C-alpha cells in the first residue's frame, strides 16, 4: 500500500490544524537551534579553557623541569669535580689519620655549601666504607630499605641521574653513583644524594605565575604513587585513572565542585611522571552559570508569549473562516437565503478574512 505524500496529508488538514502545526514546527525549530547554539558556545568555551589551562600547565611544567635540570647540573658539577673526588677519596680511606680526614670532610661541606639553594633539604654523600657527609637543613633520614633500593637504582644507572620520591612527603631524591676514571676504568667512590623540597619549589613557581589568588589544585604523580602533594585522597579517588592519551582534559564533579582537569607528562624517568592541573569550572564560568536559568526562563517566556499570540491569530482566522464555510454549507443545503446579520466592513480596521466574510454576505444579498 502506497503511503500518501506528506504534502497531500498536510493539505488535507483543516486550516486551524495547519496553523497550529506550523506554529509547533517553528517553535521547535527555534528552540532546537537556540539550544544547539548555546551548547556550541559552551563547547567552544571548554576548548578555550583547555587552551588556557594547558598553557598554564605548560608554564608550570617547564619551570619545574628547569628547576629539576638545575639540580641535575649541580649534581654533575659536584660528583665529577676533581676537588670533591680528591677529598672524598681521603674521607673514604680508613688508613687516613683523623686530621686529614676531618679537613677533607670540611672541604666537601664547603663544596656542598657553595651549591646549596633554598629548595634543597640537604646534600649527602654516602661513602663505600659507610660514612655519611651531609650539609643542609636536616640530615639524610631515609630507611635502610629505601636507601638500598636507591643505591641499586644508581648502580643500574651507571653514573646517570636517578629520581625517586622520598618517604618524607612531598620531597624528591636526586641521586647518582660517583665514578672516578682510573687506569681507563671507572672506580666507584660512593653516592651523591640531593633531597629537594618539592612543596617549596612548586609553591614558588605558582606564586610567580598566579599572584591574583586564583585557586586550583596541582598534582604530580609517578605511576601509581602521588609525589605532590604528599597526601591527597581526592587525587587517589578521582584523578589517578582519569586521563588517557586521547583524553587531554575532563570535567568532573569532585567533592561538590565541578573541576576542569588537564594533564601533561614530565620528561622524568622515561616520561612516567605526570603533572595534573584542576581548575574550579563553576568559578570561571560563574557568569555563564548565572545566565543559564535566565536564558531558559527567557526562552520559555518568549515561546509562551509567541504561542499565545499565534493562538489568538489562529482563533481569529479560523473563526472567520469557519463562519464562511458554514454559510456556504447552508446555501448549499437550503439555497440562497438572507444572512442573519449584515456585515459592513471597514477596511481600515478589519482584517482580510473579516472583509471576505462581509463581501460574501453582500454577494448573497445581491
Short mmCIF file of C-alpha atoms in Angstrom, two decimals:
data_model
loop_
_atom_site.label_atom_id
_atom_site.label_comp_id
_atom_site.label_asym_id
_atom_site.label_seq_id
_atom_site.Cartn_x
_atom_site.Cartn_y
_atom_site.Cartn_z
CA UNK A 1 0.00 0.00 0.00
CA UNK A 2 1.42 3.33 -1.03
CA UNK A 3 1.53 5.88 1.73
CA UNK A 4 0.11 9.32 0.93
CA UNK A 5 2.63 12.05 0.28
CA UNK A 6 3.28 14.42 3.18
CA UNK A 7 2.17 17.41 1.11
CA UNK A 8 -1.18 15.80 0.39
CA UNK A 9 -1.64 14.88 4.05
CA UNK A 10 -0.82 18.42 5.08
CA UNK A 11 -3.24 19.86 2.50
CA UNK A 12 -6.00 17.63 3.84
CA UNK A 13 -5.74 19.20 7.29
CA UNK A 14 -8.12 21.88 8.36
CA UNK A 15 -6.83 25.43 8.32
CA UNK A 16 -6.78 25.62 12.12
CA UNK A 17 -4.74 22.44 12.38
CA UNK A 18 -2.37 23.62 9.66
CA UNK A 19 -1.66 26.84 11.51
CA UNK A 20 -1.18 25.02 14.80
CA UNK A 21 1.23 22.57 13.13
CA UNK A 22 3.17 25.42 11.54
CA UNK A 23 3.47 27.18 14.92
CA UNK A 24 4.68 23.99 16.61
CA UNK A 25 7.28 23.34 13.90
CA UNK A 26 8.54 26.93 14.00
CA UNK A 27 8.70 26.94 17.83
CA UNK A 28 10.51 23.58 17.89
CA UNK A 29 12.96 24.76 15.21
CA UNK A 30 13.76 27.99 17.06
CA UNK A 31 14.16 26.13 20.36
CA UNK A 32 16.37 23.48 18.78
CA UNK A 33 18.65 25.97 17.05
CA UNK A 34 18.87 28.08 20.22
CA UNK A 35 19.80 25.13 22.42
CA UNK A 36 22.26 23.86 19.80
CA UNK A 37 23.85 27.29 19.59
CA UNK A 38 24.12 27.57 23.35
CA UNK A 39 25.66 24.11 23.59
CA UNK A 40 28.12 25.03 20.82
CA UNK A 41 29.14 28.17 22.72
CA UNK A 42 29.73 26.15 25.91
CA UNK A 43 31.79 23.64 23.91
CA UNK A 44 33.89 26.44 22.44
CA UNK A 45 34.40 27.90 25.93
CA UNK A 46 35.57 24.48 27.12
CA UNK A 47 38.11 24.35 24.29
CA UNK A 48 39.25 27.87 25.15
CA UNK A 49 39.55 26.95 28.82
CA UNK A 50 41.54 23.87 27.87
CA UNK A 51 43.90 26.04 25.86
CA UNK A 52 44.37 28.44 28.77
CA UNK A 53 44.86 25.72 31.40
CA UNK A 54 47.16 23.83 29.03
CA UNK A 55 49.29 26.97 28.66
CA UNK A 56 49.35 27.39 32.45
CA UNK A 57 50.22 23.75 32.92
CA UNK A 58 52.93 24.04 30.28
CA UNK A 59 54.42 27.02 32.12
CA UNK A 60 54.38 25.19 35.47
CA UNK A 61 55.86 22.01 33.99
CA UNK A 62 58.55 23.96 32.11
CA UNK A 63 59.52 25.88 35.24
CA UNK A 64 59.55 22.68 37.27
CA UNK A 65 61.72 20.94 34.69
CA UNK A 66 64.05 23.95 34.70
CA UNK A 67 64.42 23.58 38.48
CA UNK A 68 64.99 19.83 38.21
CA UNK A 69 67.54 20.29 35.43
CA UNK A 70 69.39 22.85 37.53
CA UNK A 71 69.56 20.28 40.34
CA UNK A 72 70.88 17.75 37.84
CA UNK A 73 73.55 20.22 36.73
CA UNK A 74 74.57 20.84 40.33
CA UNK A 75 74.79 17.10 40.91
CA UNK A 76 77.07 16.69 37.89
CA UNK A 77 79.34 19.57 38.89
CA UNK A 78 79.77 18.15 42.38
CA UNK A 79 80.11 14.44 41.51
CA UNK A 80 82.65 14.95 38.72
CA UNK A 81 84.59 17.78 40.31
CA UNK A 82 88.24 16.91 40.92
CA UNK A 83 88.39 18.69 44.29
CA UNK A 84 85.32 16.85 45.52
CA UNK A 85 86.64 13.45 44.38
CA UNK A 86 90.06 14.05 45.93
CA UNK A 87 88.61 14.97 49.30
CA UNK A 88 86.11 12.12 49.11
CA UNK A 89 88.97 9.69 48.47
CA UNK A 90 90.68 10.92 51.63
CA UNK A 91 87.49 10.52 53.69
CA UNK A 92 86.87 7.05 52.26
CA UNK A 93 90.34 5.76 53.16
CA UNK A 94 90.27 4.11 56.56
CA UNK A 95 94.06 4.45 56.88
CA UNK A 96 93.85 8.24 56.88
CA UNK A 97 94.56 9.96 60.17
CA UNK A 98 91.72 11.93 61.79
CA UNK A 99 93.15 15.35 60.94
CA UNK A 100 93.39 14.94 57.11
CA UNK A 101 90.03 13.16 57.08
CA UNK A 102 88.39 16.00 59.03
CA UNK A 103 89.98 18.58 56.74
CA UNK A 104 88.73 16.70 53.67
CA UNK A 105 85.27 16.47 55.23
CA UNK A 106 85.22 20.22 55.80
CA UNK A 107 86.26 20.78 52.18
CA UNK A 108 83.36 18.60 50.99
CA UNK A 109 80.93 20.50 53.19
CA UNK A 110 82.29 23.78 51.77
CA UNK A 111 81.60 22.47 48.26
CA UNK A 112 78.07 21.50 49.32
CA UNK A 113 77.54 24.94 50.80
CA UNK A 114 78.67 26.55 47.55
CA UNK A 115 75.94 24.81 45.54
CA UNK A 116 73.27 24.72 48.24
CA UNK A 117 69.96 26.51 47.45
CA UNK A 118 66.79 27.14 49.43
CA UNK A 119 64.91 24.43 47.53
CA UNK A 120 67.30 21.77 48.81
CA UNK A 121 66.76 19.95 52.07
CA UNK A 122 70.28 18.54 52.15
CA UNK A 123 73.22 17.34 50.09
CA UNK A 124 74.59 13.99 51.25
CA UNK A 125 77.45 11.72 50.26
CA UNK A 126 77.45 8.04 51.21
CA UNK A 127 80.97 6.61 51.07
CA UNK A 128 81.81 2.96 50.38
CA UNK A 129 83.02 2.49 53.97
CA UNK A 130 79.64 3.59 55.40
CA UNK A 131 80.42 7.22 56.22
CA UNK A 132 77.80 9.91 55.66
CA UNK A 133 78.75 13.51 54.93
CA UNK A 134 75.90 16.00 54.61
CA UNK A 135 75.04 19.69 54.59
CA UNK A 136 71.62 21.36 54.74
CA UNK A 137 68.51 21.83 56.85
CA UNK A 138 68.25 18.23 58.05
CA UNK A 139 70.34 15.12 57.55
CA UNK A 140 69.52 12.22 55.26
CA UNK A 141 66.93 10.05 57.05
CA UNK A 142 65.56 7.51 54.59
CA UNK A 143 65.05 3.95 55.81
CA UNK A 144 67.61 1.26 55.12
CA UNK A 145 65.27 -0.46 52.67
CA UNK A 146 64.67 2.78 50.72
CA UNK A 147 68.40 3.57 50.75
CA UNK A 148 69.24 0.11 49.45
CA UNK A 149 66.70 0.47 46.61
CA UNK A 150 68.09 3.89 45.78
CA UNK A 151 71.69 2.62 45.61
CA UNK A 152 70.63 -0.31 43.44
CA UNK A 153 68.93 2.09 41.04
CA UNK A 154 72.08 4.21 40.92
CA UNK A 155 74.19 1.10 40.24
CA UNK A 156 71.91 0.16 37.34
CA UNK A 157 72.03 3.74 36.00
CA UNK A 158 75.84 3.55 35.92
CA UNK A 159 76.53 7.19 36.73
CA UNK A 160 73.34 8.68 35.30
CA UNK A 161 70.95 10.62 37.46
CA UNK A 162 68.15 8.83 39.30
CA UNK A 163 64.97 10.48 40.60
CA UNK A 164 62.97 8.88 43.39
CA UNK A 165 60.14 10.13 45.65
CA UNK A 166 61.14 10.49 49.27
CA UNK A 167 59.48 8.71 52.16
CA UNK A 168 59.16 12.06 53.93
CA UNK A 169 56.26 13.51 51.96
CA UNK A 170 56.44 15.99 49.08
CA UNK A 171 60.18 15.62 48.53
CA UNK A 172 62.38 14.27 45.76
CA UNK A 173 65.67 12.42 45.92
CA UNK A 174 68.18 13.22 43.18
CA UNK A 175 70.91 10.58 43.36
CA UNK A 176 73.78 9.28 41.26
CA UNK A 177 76.75 6.96 41.65
CA UNK A 178 80.06 8.80 41.95
CA UNK A 179 82.56 7.36 39.47
CA UNK A 180 86.21 8.26 39.05
CA UNK A 181 88.23 7.49 35.94
CA UNK A 182 91.33 5.49 36.91
CA UNK A 183 93.53 3.45 34.58
CA UNK A 184 90.93 3.58 31.79
CA UNK A 185 88.26 2.20 34.11
CA UNK A 186 85.56 3.64 36.36
CA UNK A 187 86.12 3.37 40.09
CA UNK A 188 83.02 3.72 42.33
CA UNK A 189 83.52 6.24 45.14
CA UNK A 190 80.09 6.29 46.76
CA UNK A 191 76.77 8.01 46.13
CA UNK A 192 75.69 11.64 45.95
CA UNK A 193 72.13 12.39 47.08
CA UNK A 194 70.35 15.75 46.86
CA UNK A 195 66.95 15.97 48.53
CA UNK A 196 64.57 18.65 47.20
CA UNK A 197 61.61 20.18 48.99
CA UNK A 198 59.04 19.89 46.20
CA UNK A 199 56.45 21.78 48.26
CA UNK A 200 58.54 24.97 48.34
CA UNK A 201 59.62 24.59 44.72
CA UNK A 202 56.07 24.23 43.38
CA UNK A 203 54.68 26.99 45.60
CA UNK A 204 57.36 29.42 44.42
CA UNK A 205 56.51 28.62 40.79
CA UNK A 206 52.79 29.08 41.39
CA UNK A 207 53.28 32.38 43.23
CA UNK A 208 55.37 33.75 40.38
CA UNK A 209 52.68 32.75 37.88
CA UNK A 210 49.45 33.34 39.82
CA UNK A 211 49.64 36.27 42.20
CA UNK A 212 45.91 37.08 41.88
CA UNK A 213 44.79 34.42 44.34
CA UNK A 214 43.36 32.07 41.73
CA UNK A 215 42.61 28.71 43.27
CA UNK A 216 43.40 25.41 41.62
CA UNK A 217 44.83 22.02 42.50
CA UNK A 218 48.16 20.74 41.19
CA UNK A 219 49.25 17.11 41.35
CA UNK A 220 52.48 15.38 40.40
CA UNK A 221 52.48 11.60 40.25
CA UNK A 222 54.85 8.81 39.27
CA UNK A 223 52.98 5.75 38.12
CA UNK A 224 50.64 4.79 40.95
CA UNK A 225 52.41 6.99 43.52
CA UNK A 226 51.46 10.56 44.32
CA UNK A 227 54.54 12.76 44.68
CA UNK A 228 52.92 16.15 45.22
CA UNK A 229 51.09 16.93 47.42
CA UNK A 230 52.18 14.36 49.94
CA UNK A 231 48.71 13.05 50.82
CA UNK A 232 45.54 13.81 48.92
CA UNK A 233 42.62 11.40 48.83
CA UNK A 234 40.88 13.40 46.09
CA UNK A 235 43.68 12.55 43.67
CA UNK A 236 43.71 8.91 44.62
CA UNK A 237 39.92 8.64 44.25
CA UNK A 238 39.26 10.84 41.23
CA UNK A 239 42.34 11.91 39.27
CA UNK A 240 44.60 8.89 39.22
CA UNK A 241 42.93 6.95 36.39
CA UNK A 242 41.02 9.80 34.79
CA UNK A 243 43.18 10.53 31.76
CA UNK A 244 44.43 8.78 28.68
CA UNK A 245 46.48 9.89 25.70
CA UNK A 246 43.25 10.51 23.75
CA UNK A 247 41.53 12.43 26.56
CA UNK A 248 43.62 15.51 27.38
CA UNK A 249 41.01 17.10 29.65
CA UNK A 250 37.84 16.28 31.59
CA UNK A 251 35.09 17.97 33.62
CA UNK A 252 34.34 16.00 36.77
CA UNK A 253 32.27 16.63 39.90
CA UNK A 254 34.65 16.24 42.83
CA UNK A 255 33.66 16.88 46.46
CA UNK A 256 30.70 19.02 45.41
CA UNK A 257 32.73 21.09 42.92
CA UNK A 258 32.94 20.73 39.17
CA UNK A 259 36.61 20.71 38.25
CA UNK A 260 38.15 21.26 34.82
CA UNK A 261 41.18 18.97 34.76
CA UNK A 262 44.04 18.62 32.30
CA UNK A 263 47.40 16.87 32.46
CA UNK A 264 50.81 16.64 30.85
CA UNK A 265 53.74 14.27 31.05
CA UNK A 266 57.05 15.30 32.59
CA UNK A 267 60.19 14.07 30.81
CA UNK A 268 61.49 12.44 34.00
CA UNK A 269 62.19 8.73 34.44
CA UNK A 270 61.29 7.88 30.82
CA UNK A 271 58.14 10.02 30.85
CA UNK A 272 56.41 8.11 33.66
CA UNK A 273 55.79 11.28 35.69
CA UNK A 274 52.57 13.18 35.13
CA UNK A 275 51.51 16.65 36.26
CA UNK A 276 47.78 17.43 36.54
CA UNK A 277 46.07 20.81 36.91
CA UNK A 278 42.48 21.09 38.20
CA UNK A 279 40.59 24.41 37.97
CA UNK A 280 37.16 25.07 39.56
CA UNK A 281 34.96 25.07 36.46
CA UNK A 282 32.00 26.87 38.04
CA UNK A 283 34.17 29.70 39.35
CA UNK A 284 35.46 30.50 35.87
CA UNK A 285 32.03 30.29 34.27
CA UNK A 286 30.18 31.93 37.15
CA UNK A 287 28.51 34.50 34.90
CA UNK A 288 27.52 31.83 32.39
CA UNK A 289 26.09 29.63 35.11
CA UNK A 290 24.02 32.55 36.34
CA UNK A 291 22.92 33.19 32.77
CA UNK A 292 21.64 29.66 32.16
CA UNK A 293 18.45 29.93 34.32
CA UNK A 294 17.77 33.41 32.92
CA UNK A 295 18.26 32.08 29.41
CA UNK A 296 15.93 29.10 29.97
CA UNK A 297 13.29 31.30 31.61
CA UNK A 298 13.50 33.85 28.79
CA UNK A 299 13.23 31.10 26.18
CA UNK A 300 10.17 29.57 27.85
CA UNK A 301 8.57 33.00 28.34
CA UNK A 302 9.18 34.08 24.74
CA UNK A 303 7.82 30.79 23.38
CA UNK A 304 4.78 31.07 25.64
CA UNK A 305 4.05 34.65 24.54
CA UNK A 306 4.60 33.76 20.88
CA UNK A 307 2.34 30.72 21.23
CA UNK A 308 -0.37 32.80 22.93
CA UNK A 309 -0.29 35.48 20.24
CA UNK A 310 -0.18 32.88 17.49
CA UNK A 311 -3.14 31.14 19.11
CA UNK A 312 -5.13 34.37 19.09
CA UNK A 313 -4.32 34.83 15.40
CA UNK A 314 -5.28 31.22 14.64
CA UNK A 315 -8.52 31.61 16.57
CA UNK A 316 -9.43 34.80 14.74
CA UNK A 317 -8.62 33.37 11.30
CA UNK A 318 -10.28 30.04 11.93
CA UNK A 319 -13.39 31.74 13.38
CA UNK A 320 -13.91 33.90 10.30
CA UNK A 321 -13.09 31.03 8.00
CA UNK A 322 -15.45 28.66 9.81
CA UNK A 323 -18.24 31.25 9.52
CA UNK A 324 -17.68 31.46 5.79
CA UNK A 325 -17.65 27.69 5.41
CA UNK A 326 -20.81 27.40 7.50
CA UNK A 327 -22.61 29.93 5.30
CA UNK A 328 -21.54 28.12 2.18
CA UNK A 329 -22.82 24.84 3.59
CA UNK A 330 -26.17 26.43 4.47
CA UNK A 331 -26.50 27.87 0.96
CA UNK A 332 -25.60 24.51 -0.49
CA UNK A 333 -28.27 22.75 1.55
CA UNK A 334 -31.04 25.40 1.79
CA UNK A 335 -30.40 27.61 -1.19
CA UNK A 336 -29.80 31.36 -1.22
CA UNK A 337 -31.10 32.93 1.93
CA UNK A 338 -30.88 36.26 3.64
CA UNK A 339 -27.97 36.42 6.04
CA UNK A 340 -28.81 36.70 9.75
CA UNK A 341 -26.60 39.73 10.21
CA UNK A 342 -25.31 42.16 7.65
CA UNK A 343 -21.65 42.96 7.85
CA UNK A 344 -20.41 46.37 6.84
CA UNK A 345 -16.66 46.02 6.78
CA UNK A 346 -14.31 48.89 7.40
CA UNK A 347 -11.13 48.17 5.53
CA UNK A 348 -9.20 50.45 7.83
CA UNK A 349 -9.86 48.34 10.95
CA UNK A 350 -10.78 44.81 9.81
CA UNK A 351 -8.58 42.00 8.54
CA UNK A 352 -8.84 40.20 5.20
CA UNK A 353 -10.92 37.27 6.49
CA UNK A 354 -13.49 39.64 8.01
CA UNK A 355 -13.67 41.60 4.77
CA UNK A 356 -14.08 38.36 2.81
CA UNK A 357 -16.90 37.30 5.12
CA UNK A 358 -18.69 40.62 4.74
CA UNK A 359 -18.20 40.64 0.97
CA UNK A 360 -19.69 37.14 0.80
CA UNK A 361 -22.76 38.38 2.71
CA UNK A 362 -23.17 41.31 0.32
CA UNK A 363 -22.81 38.98 -2.67
CA UNK A 364 -25.57 36.73 -1.31
CA UNK A 365 -27.89 39.69 -0.67
CA UNK A 366 -27.43 40.96 -4.18
#
